[in-house]
Amino acid sequence: MLVRLSIAFLACCLAAPVMAQNLDDDVDQVEEYREDYGQDGPETEDEDLRTGPRPPWTFQLRFAGDWRTNRYLAESGAQPSVTIAPDISLWRSWRLGGLRLFTEFGAIAPTSLTDARLDSSALFGTFELEAGTPGEGLVPYVAWEPWRAYEGTFQSHLLTLHTFSAGVRRTSGPTFLDVYARRQEASIDIAERTSIGATAFHNIPLGRGVLNLRTEVEGRRFDWRPTGRERQLRTRLRVRAILPLSHAVDMQLTADLHRTDSNLPGQSFTNLIIGPTILARLGF
């Protein structure tokens, strides 16, 4: 009996790092989908082709597809993949004197056409409070973004994220700037981190559409990782052509280049993501 218990204990000790690394891959995969397809809060309105007074409610249906050079769960290094990602969401804005409250609720289900192990899904929300009026100087804001992720299409629960942000943003004509500090709490320790970053984009008229040029930089410090405490510097360059198909439907063509530099060996990578999106918005 003692020998059996010793063997079982040794097996658990040897398996634990492997299990932790597999879980780390799953979390990274969910995080990647969240950043690629997750909502951008009120700034999405600045990329919207609609002009004039906006109704308080917006229903959005989006169907995105992409090809990427580097997918997660690639045991033998970087491998390309093809993903489709349908999502639906409902927005609501309130004006409370000099304050603006933005809320959003939705669901997303990225599905890999290359490897079913890459499939995931999530329920998400945004609660954001701005103080000030966009286009009139710096606008401070605070935000809370819950994200509940599942393996496959809403199968077993994988993790829950609660992201808290505080920052300032400025909209000046076709240019948008956001500087923020962010804390992410999670139901799994390896996803918890603190970060600071900045996002900027500029819209250029493109016939009846818009060419959106966007850049992001974010420094991250993770609380814990299986291979040690990780620090990342993530940079992103994105070019997106937004073309109207009707009064409520747009076609988006996106080329998105990500770079992650990590202090841990083997964790730095580059990802090029290219693909179209059909986006429909209905205000009421």
CSV table of N, CA and C in Angstrom, one decimal, residues 147-223:
chain,number,residue,atom,x,y,z
A,147,TRP,N,-16.4,38.6,-17.9
A,147,TRP,CA,-16.3,37.7,-19.1
A,147,TRP,C,-16.3,36.3,-18.6
A,148,ARG,N,-17.3,35.5,-18.9
A,148,ARG,CA,-17.4,34.1,-18.5
A,148,ARG,C,-17.2,33.2,-19.7
A,149,ALA,N,-16.0,32.5,-19.7
A,149,ALA,CA,-15.6,31.7,-20.8
A,149,ALA,C,-15.9,30.2,-20.7
A,150,TYR,N,-16.2,29.6,-21.8
A,150,TYR,CA,-16.5,28.1,-21.8
A,150,TYR,C,-15.6,27.4,-22.8
A,151,GLU,N,-15.4,26.2,-22.6
A,151,GLU,CA,-14.8,25.3,-23.6
A,151,GLU,C,-15.9,25.0,-24.7
A,152,GLY,N,-15.5,24.8,-25.9
A,152,GLY,CA,-16.4,24.5,-26.9
A,152,GLY,C,-17.5,25.6,-27.0
A,153,THR,N,-18.7,25.2,-27.5
A,153,THR,CA,-19.8,26.1,-27.6
A,153,THR,C,-20.7,26.0,-26.3
A,154,PHE,N,-20.3,26.8,-25.4
A,154,PHE,CA,-21.0,26.9,-24.1
A,154,PHE,C,-21.1,25.5,-23.4
A,155,GLN,N,-20.0,24.8,-23.4
A,155,GLN,CA,-20.0,23.5,-22.7
A,155,GLN,C,-19.5,23.7,-21.3
A,156,SER,N,-18.4,23.1,-20.9
A,156,SER,CA,-17.9,23.2,-19.5
A,156,SER,C,-17.3,24.6,-19.3
A,157,HIS,N,-17.6,25.2,-18.1
A,157,HIS,CA,-17.0,26.5,-17.8
A,157,HIS,C,-15.5,26.4,-17.6
A,158,LEU,N,-14.8,27.4,-18.3
A,158,LEU,CA,-13.4,27.4,-18.2
A,158,LEU,C,-12.8,28.4,-17.2
A,159,LEU,N,-13.3,29.6,-17.3
A,159,LEU,CA,-12.8,30.6,-16.3
A,159,LEU,C,-13.7,31.8,-16.4
A,160,THR,N,-13.7,32.6,-15.4
A,160,THR,CA,-14.4,33.9,-15.3
A,160,THR,C,-13.4,35.0,-15.1
A,161,LEU,N,-13.5,36.1,-15.9
A,161,LEU,CA,-12.6,37.2,-15.7
A,161,LEU,C,-13.4,38.4,-15.3
A,162,HIS,N,-12.8,39.3,-14.4
A,162,HIS,CA,-13.4,40.5,-14.1
A,162,HIS,C,-12.3,41.6,-14.3
A,163,THR,N,-12.5,42.4,-15.3
A,163,THR,CA,-11.4,43.4,-15.6
A,163,THR,C,-11.9,44.8,-15.2
A,164,PHE,N,-11.1,45.5,-14.4
A,164,PHE,CA,-11.4,46.8,-13.9
A,164,PHE,C,-10.4,47.8,-14.5
A,165,SER,N,-10.9,48.9,-15.1
A,165,SER,CA,-10.1,49.8,-15.8
A,165,SER,C,-10.4,51.2,-15.4
A,166,ALA,N,-9.3,52.1,-15.4
A,166,ALA,CA,-9.5,53.5,-15.2
A,166,ALA,C,-8.6,54.2,-16.1
A,167,GLY,N,-9.1,55.3,-16.7
A,167,GLY,CA,-8.2,56.0,-17.7
A,167,GLY,C,-8.8,57.3,-18.2
A,168,VAL,N,-8.2,57.8,-19.2
A,168,VAL,CA,-8.7,59.1,-19.8
A,168,VAL,C,-8.6,58.8,-21.3
A,169,ARG,N,-9.6,59.4,-22.0
A,169,ARG,CA,-9.6,59.3,-23.4
A,169,ARG,C,-9.9,60.7,-24.0
A,170,ARG,N,-9.6,60.8,-25.3
A,170,ARG,CA,-9.8,62.1,-26.0
A,170,ARG,C,-10.2,61.8,-27.4
A,171,THR,N,-11.3,62.4,-27.9
A,171,THR,CA,-11.7,62.3,-29.3
A,171,THR,C,-11.5,63.7,-29.9
A,172,SER,N,-10.7,63.7,-30.9
A,172,SER,CA,-10.5,65.0,-31.6
A,172,SER,C,-10.7,64.8,-33.1
A,173,GLY,N,-11.9,65.1,-33.6
A,173,GLY,CA,-12.3,64.8,-34.9
A,173,GLY,C,-12.2,63.4,-35.2
A,174,PRO,N,-11.3,63.0,-36.2
A,174,PRO,CA,-11.2,61.6,-36.6
A,174,PRO,C,-10.2,60.8,-35.8
A,175,THR,N,-9.7,61.4,-34.7
A,175,THR,CA,-8.6,60.8,-33.9
A,175,THR,C,-9.1,60.4,-32.5
A,176,PHE,N,-8.7,59.3,-32.1
A,176,PHE,CA,-9.1,58.8,-30.7
A,176,PHE,C,-7.9,58.3,-30.0
A,177,LEU,N,-7.8,58.7,-28.7
A,177,LEU,CA,-6.7,58.3,-27.8
A,177,LEU,C,-7.3,57.9,-26.5
A,178,ASP,N,-6.7,56.7,-26.0
A,178,ASP,CA,-7.2,56.2,-24.7
A,178,ASP,C,-5.9,55.7,-23.9
A,179,VAL,N,-5.7,56.2,-22.7
A,179,VAL,CA,-4.6,55.8,-21.9
A,179,VAL,C,-5.2,55.3,-20.6
A,180,TYR,N,-4.8,54.1,-20.1
A,180,TYR,CA,-5.5,53.4,-19.1
A,180,TYR,C,-4.5,52.6,-18.2
A,181,ALA,N,-5.0,52.3,-17.0
A,181,ALA,CA,-4.5,51.3,-16.1
A,181,ALA,C,-5.5,50.2,-15.9
A,182,ARG,N,-5.1,49.0,-15.7
A,182,ARG,CA,-6.1,47.9,-15.7
A,182,ARG,C,-5.7,46.8,-14.8
A,183,ARG,N,-6.7,46.3,-14.1
A,183,ARG,CA,-6.5,45.1,-13.2
A,183,ARG,C,-7.5,44.0,-13.6
A,184,GLN,N,-6.9,42.8,-13.8
A,184,GLN,CA,-7.8,41.7,-14.2
A,184,GLN,C,-7.7,40.6,-13.1
A,185,GLU,N,-8.9,40.4,-12.5
A,185,GLU,CA,-9.1,39.3,-11.5
A,185,GLU,C,-9.7,38.1,-12.3
A,186,ALA,N,-9.4,36.9,-11.8
A,186,ALA,CA,-9.9,35.7,-12.6
A,186,ALA,C,-10.1,34.6,-11.6
A,187,SER,N,-10.9,33.6,-12.0
A,187,SER,CA,-11.2,32.4,-11.3
A,187,SER,C,-10.1,31.5,-11.3
A,188,ILE,N,-9.1,31.7,-12.2
A,188,ILE,CA,-7.9,30.9,-12.3
A,188,ILE,C,-6.7,31.8,-12.1
A,189,ASP,N,-5.8,31.5,-11.2
A,189,ASP,CA,-4.7,32.4,-10.8
A,189,ASP,C,-3.8,32.8,-12.0
A,190,ILE,N,-3.6,32.0,-13.0
A,190,ILE,CA,-2.7,32.3,-14.0
A,190,ILE,C,-3.2,33.4,-15.0
A,191,ALA,N,-4.5,33.7,-14.9
A,191,ALA,CA,-5.0,34.8,-15.7
A,191,ALA,C,-5.0,36.2,-15.0
A,192,GLU,N,-4.6,36.2,-13.8
A,192,GLU,CA,-4.6,37.5,-13.0
A,192,GLU,C,-3.4,38.3,-13.3
A,193,ARG,N,-3.7,39.6,-13.6
A,193,ARG,CA,-2.6,40.5,-14.0
A,193,ARG,C,-2.9,41.9,-13.8
A,194,THR,N,-1.9,42.8,-13.8
A,194,THR,CA,-2.0,44.2,-13.8
A,194,THR,C,-1.3,44.8,-15.1
A,195,SER,N,-1.9,45.8,-15.7
A,195,SER,CA,-1.4,46.3,-16.9
A,195,SER,C,-1.6,47.8,-17.0
A,196,ILE,N,-0.8,48.5,-17.8
A,196,ILE,CA,-1.0,49.9,-18.2
A,196,ILE,C,-0.8,49.9,-19.7
A,197,GLY,N,-1.5,50.8,-20.4
A,197,GLY,CA,-1.4,50.8,-21.9
A,197,GLY,C,-2.1,52.0,-22.5
A,198,ALA,N,-2.0,52.0,-23.8
A,198,ALA,CA,-2.6,53.1,-24.6
A,198,ALA,C,-3.1,52.6,-25.9
A,199,THR,N,-4.2,53.1,-26.4
A,199,THR,CA,-4.8,52.8,-27.7
A,199,THR,C,-5.0,54.1,-28.4
A,200,ALA,N,-4.7,54.1,-29.7
A,200,ALA,CA,-5.0,55.3,-30.5
A,200,ALA,C,-5.4,54.8,-31.9
A,201,PHE,N,-6.4,55.5,-32.5
A,201,PHE,CA,-6.7,55.3,-33.9
A,201,PHE,C,-7.1,56.5,-34.6
A,202,HIS,N,-7.1,56.4,-35.9
A,202,HIS,CA,-7.4,57.6,-36.7
A,202,HIS,C,-8.2,57.1,-37.9
A,203,ASN,N,-9.3,57.8,-38.2
A,203,ASN,CA,-10.2,57.4,-39.3
A,203,ASN,C,-9.9,58.3,-40.5
A,204,ILE,N,-9.7,57.7,-41.7
A,204,ILE,CA,-9.5,58.4,-42.9
A,204,ILE,C,-10.6,58.1,-43.9
A,205,PRO,N,-11.3,59.1,-44.5
A,205,PRO,CA,-12.4,58.8,-45.4
A,205,PRO,C,-11.9,57.9,-46.6
A,206,LEU,N,-12.8,56.9,-46.9
A,206,LEU,CA,-12.5,55.9,-47.9
A,206,LEU,C,-13.7,55.8,-48.8
A,207,GLY,N,-13.9,56.7,-49.7
A,207,GLY,CA,-15.2,56.7,-50.5
A,207,GLY,C,-16.3,56.9,-49.6
A,208,ARG,N,-17.3,56.0,-49.6
A,208,ARG,CA,-18.4,56.2,-48.6
A,208,ARG,C,-18.1,55.5,-47.3
A,209,GLY,N,-16.9,54.9,-47.2
A,209,GLY,CA,-16.5,54.2,-46.0
A,209,GLY,C,-15.4,54.9,-45.2
A,210,VAL,N,-14.7,54.1,-44.4
A,210,VAL,CA,-13.6,54.7,-43.5
A,210,VAL,C,-12.5,53.7,-43.5
A,211,LEU,N,-11.2,54.2,-43.5
A,211,LEU,CA,-10.0,53.4,-43.3
A,211,LEU,C,-9.6,53.8,-41.9
A,212,ASN,N,-9.6,52.8,-41.0
A,212,ASN,CA,-9.3,52.9,-39.6
A,212,ASN,C,-7.9,52.4,-39.3
A,213,LEU,N,-7.0,53.3,-38.9
A,213,LEU,CA,-5.7,52.9,-38.5
A,213,LEU,C,-5.5,52.9,-37.0
A,214,ARG,N,-5.2,51.8,-36.4
A,214,ARG,CA,-5.2,51.7,-35.0
A,214,ARG,C,-3.8,51.1,-34.5
A,215,THR,N,-3.4,51.6,-33.3
A,215,THR,CA,-2.2,51.0,-32.7
A,215,THR,C,-2.5,50.9,-31.2
A,216,GLU,N,-1.9,49.9,-30.6
A,216,GLU,CA,-2.0,49.6,-29.2
A,216,GLU,C,-0.6,49.2,-28.6
A,217,VAL,N,-0.4,49.6,-27.4
A,217,VAL,CA,0.8,49.1,-26.6
A,217,VAL,C,0.3,48.9,-25.2
A,218,GLU,N,0.7,47.7,-24.6
A,218,GLU,CA,0.3,47.4,-23.3
A,218,GLU,C,1.4,46.6,-22.6
A,219,GLY,N,1.8,47.1,-21.4
A,219,GLY,CA,2.7,46.3,-20.5
A,219,GLY,C,1.9,45.6,-19.5
A,220,ARG,N,2.2,44.3,-19.3
A,220,ARG,CA,1.5,43.4,-18.4
A,220,ARG,C,2.4,42.8,-17.4
A,221,ARG,N,1.9,42.6,-16.2
A,221,ARG,CA,2.6,41.9,-15.1
A,221,ARG,C,1.7,40.8,-14.5
A,222,PHE,N,1.9,39.6,-14.8
A,222,PHE,CA,1.1,38.5,-14.3
A,222,PHE,C,1.5,38.2,-12.8
A,223,ASP,N,0.4,37.8,-12.0
A,223,ASP,CA,0.7,37.5,-10.6
A,223,ASP,C,1.4,36.2,-10.5
